[in-house]
Amino acid sequence: MMISVRVRAFARYRELFGERFEVTVPAPATVRDVVMAVEESNPRGMGELLDSGGRVKPSVIVLVNRERVTGSHRDDHPVAGGDEVAIYPPVAGG
Amino acid sequence: MFQDDDIFFTLPVYAEMQGMIWEKGVMLSERERERYSRQLPLIGEEGQERLHSASVCVAGAGGLGSPVLLYLAAAGVGHLRLVDPDRVERSNLNRQILHAEPDISRFKVESAAEKVRALNPDIRIEALPVALNAGNAQTLAGGMDLLLDALDNYEARYHLNRAALDQGIPLVHAAVNGFFGQMTTIVPGETACLQCAFPHPPESVATSVIGVTAGIIGLFQALEAIKILIRDGEVAKNVLVVWDGRCGRLDQIPLVRDPACQVCGKGDWQ
């Protein structure tokens, strides 16, 4: 079964992928599945969200339904149909 | 101005922050009364005296540090400690607006201190041309009422964060890249610390920034500093204020203190 997940992207990710959109992923889905679908939505975004091992880059801020998801099991955090996943790339310059 | 209608929550009303030291009964001179006459009706003599009595460490005298220093000096913050090891380069001048062509190859803190002293001779400026590191962060933060992260790298930021937590001093973080910027206020023991907010630093990417971005975020940081010092208004506790200059949007992303944080929590992540 496929589910639809709402995505909200900020800053550079908004420019690359769009501000608000939906991705369709197979259930049961995880944060990693959703992020991978987002990255695959734009060839110019390749390498922006996932590292070479296919994991969500640790620096990316991820929220599911407006709650921050952190920790070593973040990639496996479950995402249900209709959930909102938000992504933000922290910046470093001063 | 906050347009976000999706990720939202309420900023906590200002509460007393630990680590702040106020001198009582500092008298304003006639000159100061005149200098600050347009802001005294807003913040009162008590607010002005709080600014006058405050010691603020500004770590970084570059893109963020420039507007921060200018506006804190203009507002009358009595003691500014500038920390930056770098010298002015021509490529800095698109955004580091305290420095000019004749300052090239001078220490940034020296160049900055000169401009800030000219702007406001009634305040004390300390110019320290050193790199903030694990060995000196505690000393540099010592005696300060507020720490401002106007740095350009997360390694130094984490050292400043640790010093803030160890000494119970509020810290305002800011960072920029391109048309984008972010800012948050860290109150030790109360909010997410910098390590909770950013457990992993972003990859180093070639820095490119339009000067205005550093100006906008630096001024958010300066405003935050003033509100903390005069103890008025709401500050960005447990939220990351995120500026998207390409479409002129300001959003807030919630931050939560991580009980397992290796710096401010139990550190049981290992």
Coordinates of C-alpha atoms in Angstrom, one line a residue:
Chain A
M1 CA 0.0 0.0 0.0
M2 CA 1.2 3.5 -0.8
I3 CA 0.8 6.4 1.5
S4 CA 1.0 10.2 0.9
V5 CA 3.2 12.3 3.3
R6 CA 3.2 16.0 3.5
V7 CA 6.6 17.7 3.3
R8 CA 7.6 21.1 4.4
A9 CA 11.1 22.4 3.3
F10 CA 13.0 25.4 4.6
A11 CA 15.7 27.7 3.2
R12 CA 18.0 25.9 0.7
Y13 CA 15.8 22.8 0.7
R14 CA 12.8 25.0 -0.1
E15 CA 14.7 26.3 -3.2
L16 CA 15.6 22.8 -4.3
F17 CA 12.5 20.8 -3.6
G18 CA 9.6 23.3 -3.0
E19 CA 8.0 24.7 0.1
R20 CA 5.1 22.4 0.6
F21 CA 4.4 19.3 -1.3
E22 CA 3.5 15.6 -0.9
V23 CA 5.5 12.5 -1.6
T24 CA 4.1 9.0 -2.0
V25 CA 6.0 6.2 -0.3
P26 CA 5.2 2.5 0.4
A27 CA 3.8 1.7 3.9
P28 CA 5.2 1.2 6.5
A29 CA 7.3 4.2 5.9
T30 CA 10.2 5.8 7.8
V31 CA 11.9 9.2 7.9
R32 CA 14.5 7.8 5.6
D33 CA 12.0 6.7 3.1
V34 CA 10.4 10.1 3.0
V35 CA 13.7 11.9 2.8
M36 CA 14.8 9.7 0.0
A37 CA 11.6 10.4 -2.0
V38 CA 12.2 14.1 -1.5
E39 CA 15.8 13.9 -2.7
E40 CA 14.8 11.8 -5.7
S41 CA 12.2 14.5 -6.7
N42 CA 14.9 16.8 -8.0
P43 CA 18.1 15.6 -9.7
R44 CA 19.8 18.8 -8.6
G45 CA 19.1 17.8 -5.0
M46 CA 21.1 14.6 -5.2
G47 CA 23.5 14.4 -2.2
E48 CA 21.8 17.2 -0.3
L49 CA 19.8 15.1 2.1
L50 CA 21.4 11.6 2.1
D51 CA 25.0 10.6 2.7
S52 CA 26.9 8.1 0.5
G53 CA 25.6 5.3 2.7
G54 CA 22.0 6.2 1.9
R55 CA 21.4 7.6 5.5
V56 CA 19.9 11.0 6.3
K57 CA 22.8 13.4 6.8
P58 CA 23.2 13.9 10.5
S59 CA 23.2 17.7 10.3
V60 CA 19.8 17.9 8.7
I61 CA 17.1 19.0 11.1
V62 CA 14.0 16.7 10.8
L63 CA 10.6 17.3 12.3
V64 CA 7.7 14.9 12.1
N65 CA 4.3 16.6 12.9
R66 CA 6.3 19.6 14.2
E67 CA 8.3 17.5 16.7
R68 CA 12.0 17.2 16.3
V69 CA 13.3 13.8 15.6
T70 CA 16.9 13.1 16.8
G71 CA 19.1 10.3 17.9
S72 CA 20.7 7.3 16.3
H73 CA 17.4 5.7 15.3
R74 CA 16.1 8.8 13.5
D75 CA 16.2 7.2 10.1
D76 CA 13.8 4.5 11.3
H77 CA 11.3 6.8 12.9
P78 CA 7.9 5.8 11.6
V79 CA 5.9 8.1 9.3
A80 CA 2.2 7.5 8.6
G81 CA 0.0 8.6 5.8
G82 CA -1.0 12.3 6.2
D83 CA 2.0 13.1 8.5
E84 CA 4.0 16.2 8.0
V85 CA 7.8 15.9 7.6
A86 CA 9.8 19.1 7.8
I87 CA 13.4 19.5 6.8
Y88 CA 15.9 22.3 7.5
P89 CA 19.6 22.6 6.6
P90 CA 21.5 24.5 9.4
V91 CA 23.9 27.1 8.2
A92 CA 27.4 27.8 9.6
G93 CA 28.8 31.1 8.4
G94 CA 29.3 34.2 10.4
Chain B
M1 CA 6.1 39.4 10.6
F2 CA 6.1 35.7 11.5
Q3 CA 4.2 34.4 8.6
D4 CA 4.3 30.7 9.5
D5 CA 1.0 29.2 9.8
D6 CA 2.1 25.6 10.0
I7 CA 5.0 25.2 12.4
F8 CA 4.0 27.4 15.3
F9 CA 4.0 27.7 19.0
T10 CA 4.2 30.4 21.6
L11 CA 7.4 32.0 22.7
P12 CA 7.7 31.9 26.5
V13 CA 7.4 35.2 28.2
Y14 CA 10.7 36.5 29.5
A15 CA 11.7 35.1 32.8
E16 CA 14.8 35.9 34.9
M17 CA 17.8 34.4 33.4
Q18 CA 20.5 33.0 35.6
G19 CA 24.0 34.3 35.4
M20 CA 23.1 37.9 35.0
I21 CA 24.9 40.4 37.2
W22 CA 23.3 43.8 37.5
E23 CA 25.0 46.8 39.1
K24 CA 22.4 48.9 40.8
G25 CA 22.1 52.6 40.8
V26 CA 24.4 53.5 37.9
M27 CA 23.8 57.2 37.2
L28 CA 23.6 58.4 33.6
S29 CA 25.6 61.5 32.7
E30 CA 24.0 64.5 30.9
R31 CA 25.7 63.4 27.7
E32 CA 24.4 59.9 28.0
R33 CA 20.9 61.2 28.7
E34 CA 21.1 63.2 25.5
R35 CA 22.7 60.4 23.5
Y36 CA 20.0 57.9 24.5
S37 CA 17.1 60.4 24.6
R38 CA 15.2 58.6 21.7
Q39 CA 15.3 55.2 23.4
L40 CA 15.0 56.2 27.1
P41 CA 11.2 56.6 26.7
L42 CA 11.1 53.0 25.5
I43 CA 13.4 51.2 27.9
G44 CA 13.5 53.7 30.8
E45 CA 16.5 54.7 32.9
E46 CA 16.5 51.3 34.5
G47 CA 16.8 49.7 31.1
Q48 CA 19.5 52.1 30.1
E49 CA 21.4 51.4 33.3
R50 CA 21.1 47.7 32.7
L51 CA 22.7 48.1 29.3
H52 CA 25.4 50.4 30.8
S53 CA 26.2 47.8 33.5
A54 CA 26.3 44.9 31.1
S55 CA 29.4 43.0 29.9
V56 CA 28.8 41.2 26.6
C57 CA 31.3 38.9 24.8
V58 CA 30.9 39.1 21.0
A59 CA 32.7 36.1 19.6
G60 CA 33.5 37.0 16.0
A61 CA 34.0 40.4 14.5
G62 CA 33.0 39.6 10.9
G63 CA 29.6 39.5 9.1
L64 CA 27.5 39.0 12.1
G65 CA 29.8 40.7 14.6
S66 CA 29.9 43.9 12.6
P67 CA 26.2 44.9 13.0
V68 CA 26.0 43.4 16.4
L69 CA 28.9 45.5 17.7
L70 CA 27.7 48.7 16.0
Y71 CA 24.2 48.5 17.4
L72 CA 25.1 47.3 20.9
A73 CA 27.6 50.1 21.1
A74 CA 25.0 52.6 19.8
A75 CA 22.5 51.3 22.3
G76 CA 24.9 51.9 25.2
V77 CA 26.0 48.4 26.3
G78 CA 28.8 49.4 28.7
H79 CA 31.4 46.7 28.1
L80 CA 32.0 44.8 24.9
R81 CA 34.6 42.0 24.7
L82 CA 35.5 41.4 21.1
V83 CA 37.1 38.0 20.2
D84 CA 38.4 37.2 16.7
P85 CA 41.8 36.0 15.6
D86 CA 41.5 37.0 11.9
R87 CA 42.8 39.9 10.0
V88 CA 40.7 41.9 7.6
E89 CA 40.8 40.7 3.9
R90 CA 39.4 42.4 0.9
S91 CA 37.0 39.6 0.4
N92 CA 35.4 40.3 3.8
L93 CA 34.2 43.8 2.8
N94 CA 31.0 42.8 1.1
R95 CA 29.5 41.9 4.4
Q96 CA 31.8 42.9 7.3
I97 CA 30.7 46.4 7.4
L98 CA 32.8 47.6 10.3
H99 CA 35.9 47.2 8.2
A100 CA 37.0 49.2 5.2
E101 CA 39.6 49.2 2.5
P102 CA 42.3 50.9 4.7
D103 CA 41.8 48.2 7.4
I104 CA 43.0 45.4 5.2
S105 CA 45.6 43.2 7.1
R106 CA 44.7 44.8 10.4
F107 CA 43.3 42.6 13.2
K108 CA 39.5 42.6 12.9
V109 CA 39.1 43.3 16.6
E110 CA 41.4 46.3 16.3
S111 CA 39.6 47.7 13.3
A112 CA 36.2 47.0 14.9
A113 CA 37.2 48.5 18.3
E114 CA 38.3 51.7 16.6
K115 CA 35.0 52.2 14.8
V116 CA 32.9 51.3 17.9
R117 CA 35.0 53.7 20.1
A118 CA 34.3 56.5 17.7
L119 CA 30.6 55.7 17.7
N120 CA 30.4 55.7 21.5
P121 CA 33.3 56.8 23.6
D122 CA 31.3 56.2 26.8
I123 CA 31.7 52.4 26.7
R124 CA 34.5 50.0 27.4
I125 CA 35.9 47.9 24.5
E126 CA 38.2 45.0 24.9
A127 CA 39.8 43.8 21.6
L128 CA 41.2 40.3 21.9
P129 CA 42.8 38.9 18.7
V130 CA 42.6 35.3 19.7
A131 CA 40.9 32.2 18.4
L132 CA 38.2 30.9 20.8
N133 CA 39.2 27.3 21.7
A134 CA 38.8 24.6 24.4
G135 CA 41.6 26.1 26.4
N136 CA 40.4 29.7 26.6
A137 CA 36.6 29.7 26.2
Q138 CA 36.0 29.6 29.9
T139 CA 38.3 32.6 30.5
L140 CA 36.9 34.6 27.6
A141 CA 33.3 34.0 28.9
G142 CA 34.4 34.9 32.5
G143 CA 32.6 37.8 34.1
M144 CA 30.3 38.3 31.1
D145 CA 26.5 38.7 31.4
L146 CA 25.8 37.5 27.9
L147 CA 27.7 35.7 25.2
L148 CA 27.0 36.3 21.5
D149 CA 28.0 33.6 18.9
A150 CA 28.9 35.5 15.8
L151 CA 31.4 32.8 14.9
D152 CA 31.9 31.1 11.5
N153 CA 32.5 27.5 12.6
Y154 CA 30.8 25.0 14.9
E155 CA 33.9 23.8 16.6
A156 CA 34.4 27.2 18.3
R157 CA 30.6 27.4 18.8
Y158 CA 30.6 24.2 20.8
H159 CA 33.4 25.5 23.0
L160 CA 31.4 28.7 23.6
N161 CA 28.3 26.7 24.4
R162 CA 30.1 24.7 27.0
A163 CA 31.5 27.8 28.6
A164 CA 28.0 29.3 28.7
L165 CA 26.6 26.2 30.3
D166 CA 29.4 25.8 32.8
Q167 CA 29.1 29.5 33.9
G168 CA 25.3 29.8 33.6
I169 CA 25.6 32.7 31.1
P170 CA 22.9 33.1 28.4
L171 CA 24.1 32.6 24.8
V172 CA 22.6 33.9 21.6
H173 CA 23.5 31.8 18.6
A174 CA 23.4 33.1 15.0
A175 CA 24.7 31.8 11.7
V176 CA 24.2 32.7 8.0
N177 CA 24.8 31.3 4.5
G178 CA 23.7 32.7 1.2
F179 CA 20.3 34.3 1.6
F180 CA 19.6 32.2 4.7
G181 CA 20.1 32.7 8.4
Q182 CA 19.2 31.3 11.8
M183 CA 19.2 32.5 15.4
T184 CA 18.3 31.1 18.9
T185 CA 18.7 32.0 22.5
I186 CA 20.2 29.5 24.9
V187 CA 19.5 29.8 28.6
P188 CA 21.6 27.3 30.6
G189 CA 19.5 24.8 32.5
E190 CA 16.3 26.0 30.8
T191 CA 16.5 25.6 27.0
A192 CA 18.1 23.3 24.5
C193 CA 21.8 24.0 24.4
L194 CA 23.7 24.4 21.1
Q195 CA 24.6 20.8 21.1
C196 CA 20.9 19.7 21.6
A197 CA 20.0 22.0 18.7
F198 CA 22.8 20.9 16.4
P199 CA 24.1 17.6 17.6
H200 CA 26.1 17.4 14.3
P201 CA 27.6 20.4 12.6
P202 CA 26.6 21.1 9.0
E203 CA 29.2 20.1 6.4
S204 CA 31.6 22.8 5.6
V205 CA 30.5 24.4 2.3
A206 CA 32.2 27.2 0.4
T207 CA 31.0 30.3 2.2
S208 CA 29.0 32.6 0.0
V209 CA 26.8 35.2 1.6
I210 CA 25.1 38.3 0.5
G211 CA 26.1 41.0 3.0
V212 CA 22.5 41.9 3.8
T213 CA 21.8 38.4 5.2
A214 CA 24.6 38.9 7.8
G215 CA 23.2 42.4 8.5
I216 CA 19.6 41.1 9.1
I217 CA 20.6 38.1 11.2
G218 CA 23.2 40.2 13.1
L219 CA 20.5 42.7 14.0
F220 CA 18.1 40.0 15.1
Q221 CA 20.9 38.9 17.4
A222 CA 21.6 42.4 18.6
L223 CA 17.9 43.0 19.3
E224 CA 17.7 39.7 21.2
A225 CA 20.8 40.8 23.2
I226 CA 19.2 44.1 24.2
K227 CA 15.9 42.4 25.2
I228 CA 17.8 39.9 27.4
L229 CA 19.9 42.7 29.0
I230 CA 17.0 45.0 29.8
R231 CA 14.8 42.0 30.7
D232 CA 11.9 43.0 28.4
G233 CA 10.0 41.3 25.7
E234 CA 10.0 37.7 24.4
V235 CA 13.2 36.0 23.3
A236 CA 13.8 33.0 21.1
K237 CA 14.0 30.3 23.7
N238 CA 13.7 26.7 22.4
V239 CA 13.0 27.9 18.9
L240 CA 15.3 28.3 16.0
V241 CA 14.3 31.5 14.2
V242 CA 14.9 30.8 10.5
W243 CA 15.2 33.6 7.9
D244 CA 14.7 32.8 4.2
G245 CA 15.8 36.0 2.4
R246 CA 15.0 34.7 -1.0
C247 CA 11.3 34.9 -0.3
G248 CA 11.4 37.2 2.8
R249 CA 10.1 34.7 5.3
L250 CA 10.7 34.3 8.9
D251 CA 9.8 31.0 10.5
Q252 CA 10.3 29.3 13.8
I253 CA 11.4 25.7 14.2
P254 CA 10.9 24.2 17.7
L255 CA 14.0 23.0 19.6
V256 CA 13.8 20.7 22.6
R257 CA 16.3 20.1 25.3
D258 CA 17.8 16.6 24.9
P259 CA 17.9 14.8 28.2
A260 CA 20.7 12.6 26.8
C261 CA 22.7 15.5 25.4
Q262 CA 26.4 14.9 25.9
V263 CA 26.9 18.5 27.0
C264 CA 23.9 19.7 29.0
G265 CA 22.2 16.3 29.7
K266 CA 23.1 13.0 31.2
G267 CA 25.3 12.2 28.2
D268 CA 24.1 8.6 28.1
W269 CA 24.2 8.7 24.3
Q270 CA 27.5 6.8 24.5

